[in-house]
Amino acid sequence: MWHRSASFILDKQQLQQSGTVTDPDSRPLSPASTAMPAENPNPKISLYYQTRAAHHGVVTSDWLEQAQAAAAGHTEDSVSENYLSGSEEDSKGFSVVDEFNNWRKQPDLAEAVAAIRSLASVIRSSQATTMMELEIELKKAADLLKVAGCDLFMRYVTRTSALEYEDFNSAKSRLMERAEKFGEISYKARRIIAMLGQDFILDGCTILVHGFSRVVLEVLRTAANNKKHFRVFCTEGRPDRTGLRLSNELAKLDVPVKLLIDSAVAYSMDEVDMVFVGADGVVESGGIINMMGTYQIALVAKSMNKPVYVAAESYKFARFYPLDQKDLVPALRPIDFGVPIPSKVEVETSARDYTPPQYLTLLFTDLGVLTPSVVSDELIQLYL
Amino acid sequence: MWYRSASFILDKQQQGNDTVTNPESCPQSPASSAMAAENPNPNMSLYYQTRAAHHGVVTSDWLAQAQAAVGELPVSENYVTGGEDESKGFSVVDEFNNWRRQPELAEAVAAIRALASVIRSSQATTMMELEIELKKASDSLKSWDTTSISLTAGCDLFMRYVTRTSALEYEDFNSAKSRLLERAEKFGEISYKARRIIAMLSQDFIFDGCTILVHGFSRVVLEVLRTAAQSKKLFRVLCTEGRPDRTGLRLSNELAKLDVPVKLLIDSAVAYSMDEVDMVLVGADGVVESGGIINMMGTYQIALIAKSMNKPVYVAAESYKFARLYPLDQKDMVPALRPIDFGVPIPSKVEVETSARDYTPPQYLTLLFTDLGVLTPSVVSDELIHLYL
């Protein structure tokens, strides 16, 4: 069953939870997921972006306490070494999600890597005695998490024909190895991308950056450490203030930075040599899903013949094909305008948009430097 | 002497006033150095200070400060020609400021009315004297608030319109003067009513069920939308937030009062929403010779996106905003800088792009709604020739 790997399924579940009463029989996951909204203090806000916001801003101690208290309410079942397969899906469900959340609170860790590591811990603490049981456990845990990396991980882990011929324990340890290795590969992906991106940053070039991507920061940091001379234009990145955070980081690296308001991109595009963005997800068409404003910048850059480079790890590739901007699962983010808004006025609160592949020049991934058209080829190789 | 009408000459002068100026070569310098005292923040564009004051609260301190700076010289009925340039300069500016304090009034209209009052209260006895007075008053107005293209253009057009009457040479002075005054008042009326004319002309373009994207807070655009709402047309408006001036918030306030469905977008969300948009409507700070416009920062970006998605971009601009200016690129204008408040302190090494406006080339514009009619961008230079020659 291929769900949309676009890592917001948790939000969709919460949306459904807050809307309707679910039948416990038909949806064995519902007890688990009804508890999860308790962890999300504000079901209308995309959990993913809450996390990103927490990473960007101050993770307040209240928030952490609140999250921990909500998770701790189920501590009887949480992070226990004894997983019982079969009927006690609730406790297992809580444990995986709990583990995932623990990983996710580290700002440096990508969400998919966190998912992979928590699935690895599922294997580690599994009480299963046969391969089938283990696979079923993994599948259930992966269903609960359903972020982009999990599908790939499942494929990667279970595509082991040689496992059938070994005894169970060595098969299990083999799986564990693979799981750990996958996590390592993903973690190192940023370094690989940074190395690949170095050839494209020339001395004296001007780079326009939008959003706060840790991969892009890694690329720029590596270039600065290699003593390249370049300057960076950061968009302000309303409403998350990503540009301010990025400019802080770059100022520490002694890279000349200039902050632009989002409206000033076309004004400054003349002086820009290339645009660099990260991605929340790379879709089958070769386009990307990223913070709101990326599409706009790519459009402006294309019209002025400036290359747009995307830095994305391979686990962000998703089996997903949006046909237009609204064809995404909504991820909403409240916007603070600083002044009260009349009640009759709506606000467009979507946190991200879709950039079609014709506006992108190259994607830097840990699989290499790809053109957007190659992305679907790579996806086929990964998923089949 | 055609200096760049790009209406930032005051800022340039203020920069020049930091160095010692030669009083003979620059006869306006005593006036302008006194006027520099009136602008509390010489590094900020005065035009945008005024717009900000219109957008926000015109604090009584600010008004008191402005009045105190001008206040020693009352608005007198007696203009003396010749040596007392300063008092006359102050009086015109004072008169102008009286007009300008109404947020509904466009700056250029205020200038035109102030110049008309110069004629009215002039003590000149010959045509030459009167013209010289007018020229001095117009110059002092232009230099008082030079970041405004419409002000400079308005003053220039006023001078042209008023003095271009062949009959003046054959009559006695008094009737010539009253003829001048008539024309001046008529020009003032036309300029004042320009917004209504534009609102009427643009009604045909707003159809039921359309979605209009608006950027910046233009009183002309607001007039257009208000007229459409009052004609019971059903449409909805998408407003960009308009950083850093928050123009979108103010505009959405006004539109909510008119019961027009409004949706606020952050500036980054324009391309995201452009699919649902039927037309883009913006005002202009100035219309240049190429047919392009100078407007709040972000207009160029929106026009570019609209063009790429085949959405029409309409500009609502009064005719006194047509300026003798031809920018070749974005940086080819006298800078108008506006500090941006990010809400958090910024490291000192980080620069900020503070320009308050950009230039939109004519190929991205579809039509201009002016009080001279609905024009295509290519016709603008024709109209400018008619106006200025």
Short mmCIF file of N, CA, C and O in Angstrom, two decimals, chain B residues 202-243:
data_model
loop_
_atom_site.label_atom_id
_atom_site.label_comp_id
_atom_site.label_asym_id
_atom_site.label_seq_id
_atom_site.Cartn_x
_atom_site.Cartn_y
_atom_site.Cartn_z
N SER B 202 -12.34 52.37 -15.14
CA SER B 202 -11.92 50.99 -14.91
C SER B 202 -13.06 50.05 -14.61
O SER B 202 -12.86 48.85 -14.49
N GLN B 203 -14.28 50.59 -14.47
CA GLN B 203 -15.39 49.71 -14.10
C GLN B 203 -15.65 48.62 -15.11
O GLN B 203 -16.07 47.52 -14.76
N ASP B 204 -15.38 48.93 -16.40
CA ASP B 204 -15.65 47.92 -17.42
C ASP B 204 -14.76 46.71 -17.29
O ASP B 204 -15.05 45.66 -17.85
N PHE B 205 -13.65 46.86 -16.60
CA PHE B 205 -12.69 45.76 -16.57
C PHE B 205 -12.93 44.83 -15.40
O PHE B 205 -12.35 43.75 -15.35
N ILE B 206 -13.75 45.25 -14.47
CA ILE B 206 -14.04 44.40 -13.33
C ILE B 206 -15.36 43.72 -13.57
O ILE B 206 -16.41 44.36 -13.63
N PHE B 207 -15.31 42.41 -13.75
CA PHE B 207 -16.55 41.69 -14.05
C PHE B 207 -16.94 40.84 -12.84
O PHE B 207 -16.15 40.62 -11.93
N ASP B 208 -18.16 40.41 -12.86
CA ASP B 208 -18.66 39.61 -11.73
C ASP B 208 -17.88 38.32 -11.60
O ASP B 208 -17.65 37.62 -12.59
N GLY B 209 -17.52 37.99 -10.38
CA GLY B 209 -16.84 36.74 -10.13
C GLY B 209 -15.34 36.78 -10.37
O GLY B 209 -14.68 35.76 -10.32
N CYS B 210 -14.80 37.95 -10.59
CA CYS B 210 -13.37 37.98 -10.88
C CYS B 210 -12.56 38.08 -9.59
O CYS B 210 -13.07 38.45 -8.54
N THR B 211 -11.31 37.71 -9.69
CA THR B 211 -10.39 37.77 -8.57
C THR B 211 -9.28 38.75 -8.93
O THR B 211 -8.65 38.62 -9.97
N ILE B 212 -9.08 39.72 -8.07
CA ILE B 212 -8.12 40.78 -8.35
C ILE B 212 -6.99 40.69 -7.35
O ILE B 212 -7.23 40.57 -6.14
N LEU B 213 -5.78 40.74 -7.83
CA LEU B 213 -4.62 40.76 -6.95
C LEU B 213 -4.14 42.19 -6.84
O LEU B 213 -3.94 42.86 -7.85
N VAL B 214 -3.95 42.65 -5.62
CA VAL B 214 -3.55 44.04 -5.41
C VAL B 214 -2.26 44.07 -4.60
O VAL B 214 -2.09 43.28 -3.68
N HIS B 215 -1.39 45.00 -4.96
CA HIS B 215 -0.13 45.13 -4.23
C HIS B 215 0.06 46.58 -3.85
O HIS B 215 -0.12 47.47 -4.68
N GLY B 216 0.42 46.81 -2.63
CA GLY B 216 0.62 48.18 -2.18
C GLY B 216 -0.68 48.87 -1.86
O GLY B 216 -1.76 48.34 -2.13
N PHE B 217 -0.60 50.02 -1.23
CA PHE B 217 -1.81 50.74 -0.86
C PHE B 217 -1.90 51.98 -1.72
O PHE B 217 -1.26 53.00 -1.43
N SER B 218 -2.67 51.91 -2.78
CA SER B 218 -2.86 53.05 -3.64
C SER B 218 -4.28 53.55 -3.44
O SER B 218 -5.24 52.78 -3.50
N ARG B 219 -4.40 54.86 -3.24
CA ARG B 219 -5.73 55.40 -3.01
C ARG B 219 -6.56 55.36 -4.29
O ARG B 219 -7.79 55.26 -4.24
N VAL B 220 -5.89 55.39 -5.42
CA VAL B 220 -6.61 55.28 -6.69
C VAL B 220 -7.21 53.89 -6.82
O VAL B 220 -8.37 53.73 -7.17
N VAL B 221 -6.40 52.90 -6.52
CA VAL B 221 -6.89 51.52 -6.62
C VAL B 221 -8.04 51.31 -5.64
O VAL B 221 -9.04 50.66 -5.96
N LEU B 222 -7.90 51.88 -4.47
CA LEU B 222 -8.98 51.75 -3.48
C LEU B 222 -10.24 52.40 -4.00
O LEU B 222 -11.35 51.87 -3.84
N GLU B 223 -10.10 53.54 -4.67
CA GLU B 223 -11.25 54.20 -5.26
C GLU B 223 -11.90 53.32 -6.32
O GLU B 223 -13.13 53.20 -6.39
N VAL B 224 -11.06 52.71 -7.14
CA VAL B 224 -11.59 51.81 -8.18
C VAL B 224 -12.40 50.69 -7.55
O VAL B 224 -13.54 50.41 -7.96
N LEU B 225 -11.83 50.07 -6.53
CA LEU B 225 -12.51 48.93 -5.92
C LEU B 225 -13.75 49.37 -5.15
O LEU B 225 -14.77 48.67 -5.14
N ARG B 226 -13.66 50.55 -4.57
CA ARG B 226 -14.83 51.04 -3.82
C ARG B 226 -15.98 51.29 -4.77
O ARG B 226 -17.13 50.91 -4.50
N THR B 227 -15.67 51.90 -5.90
CA THR B 227 -16.73 52.16 -6.88
C THR B 227 -17.34 50.86 -7.38
O THR B 227 -18.56 50.74 -7.52
N ALA B 228 -16.50 49.87 -7.62
CA ALA B 228 -17.02 48.59 -8.08
C ALA B 228 -17.90 47.94 -7.03
O ALA B 228 -18.95 47.38 -7.33
N ALA B 229 -17.46 48.03 -5.77
CA ALA B 229 -18.26 47.42 -4.70
C ALA B 229 -19.60 48.13 -4.57
O ALA B 229 -20.63 47.49 -4.35
N GLN B 230 -19.57 49.45 -4.73
CA GLN B 230 -20.82 50.18 -4.59
C GLN B 230 -21.75 49.94 -5.76
O GLN B 230 -22.95 50.12 -5.64
N SER B 231 -21.18 49.55 -6.90
CA SER B 231 -22.03 49.19 -8.03
C SER B 231 -22.51 47.77 -7.93
O SER B 231 -22.99 47.20 -8.90
N LYS B 232 -22.32 47.18 -6.73
CA LYS B 232 -22.84 45.84 -6.45
C LYS B 232 -22.20 44.78 -7.34
O LYS B 232 -22.85 43.79 -7.69
N LYS B 233 -20.95 44.98 -7.69
CA LYS B 233 -20.28 43.91 -8.42
C LYS B 233 -19.76 42.90 -7.42
O LYS B 233 -19.38 43.23 -6.30
N LEU B 234 -19.74 41.63 -7.85
CA LEU B 234 -19.25 40.57 -6.97
C LEU B 234 -17.84 40.20 -7.40
O LEU B 234 -17.64 39.69 -8.50
N PHE B 235 -16.90 40.48 -6.56
CA PHE B 235 -15.53 40.12 -6.89
C PHE B 235 -14.80 39.91 -5.58
O PHE B 235 -15.30 40.25 -4.51
N ARG B 236 -13.63 39.31 -5.67
CA ARG B 236 -12.85 39.20 -4.45
C ARG B 236 -11.42 39.66 -4.70
O ARG B 236 -10.98 39.71 -5.85
N VAL B 237 -10.76 39.99 -3.64
CA VAL B 237 -9.46 40.63 -3.75
C VAL B 237 -8.43 39.82 -2.98
O VAL B 237 -8.68 39.37 -1.87
N LEU B 238 -7.29 39.61 -3.59
CA LEU B 238 -6.16 39.03 -2.87
C LEU B 238 -5.17 40.16 -2.62
O LEU B 238 -4.73 40.80 -3.58
N CYS B 239 -4.83 40.40 -1.38
CA CYS B 239 -3.87 41.47 -1.06
C CYS B 239 -2.56 40.86 -0.65
O CYS B 239 -2.52 39.97 0.19
N THR B 240 -1.48 41.37 -1.21
CA THR B 240 -0.19 40.96 -0.68
C THR B 240 0.05 41.70 0.63
O THR B 240 -0.48 42.79 0.84
N GLU B 241 0.87 41.11 1.46
CA GLU B 241 1.11 41.70 2.78
C GLU B 241 1.81 43.04 2.66
O GLU B 241 1.55 43.95 3.42
N GLY B 242 2.72 43.17 1.68
CA GLY B 242 3.36 44.46 1.49
C GLY B 242 4.38 44.80 2.56
O GLY B 242 4.31 45.85 3.17
N ARG B 243 5.34 43.89 2.76
CA ARG B 243 6.42 44.22 3.69
C ARG B 243 7.24 45.34 3.10
O ARG B 243 7.48 45.35 1.89
#
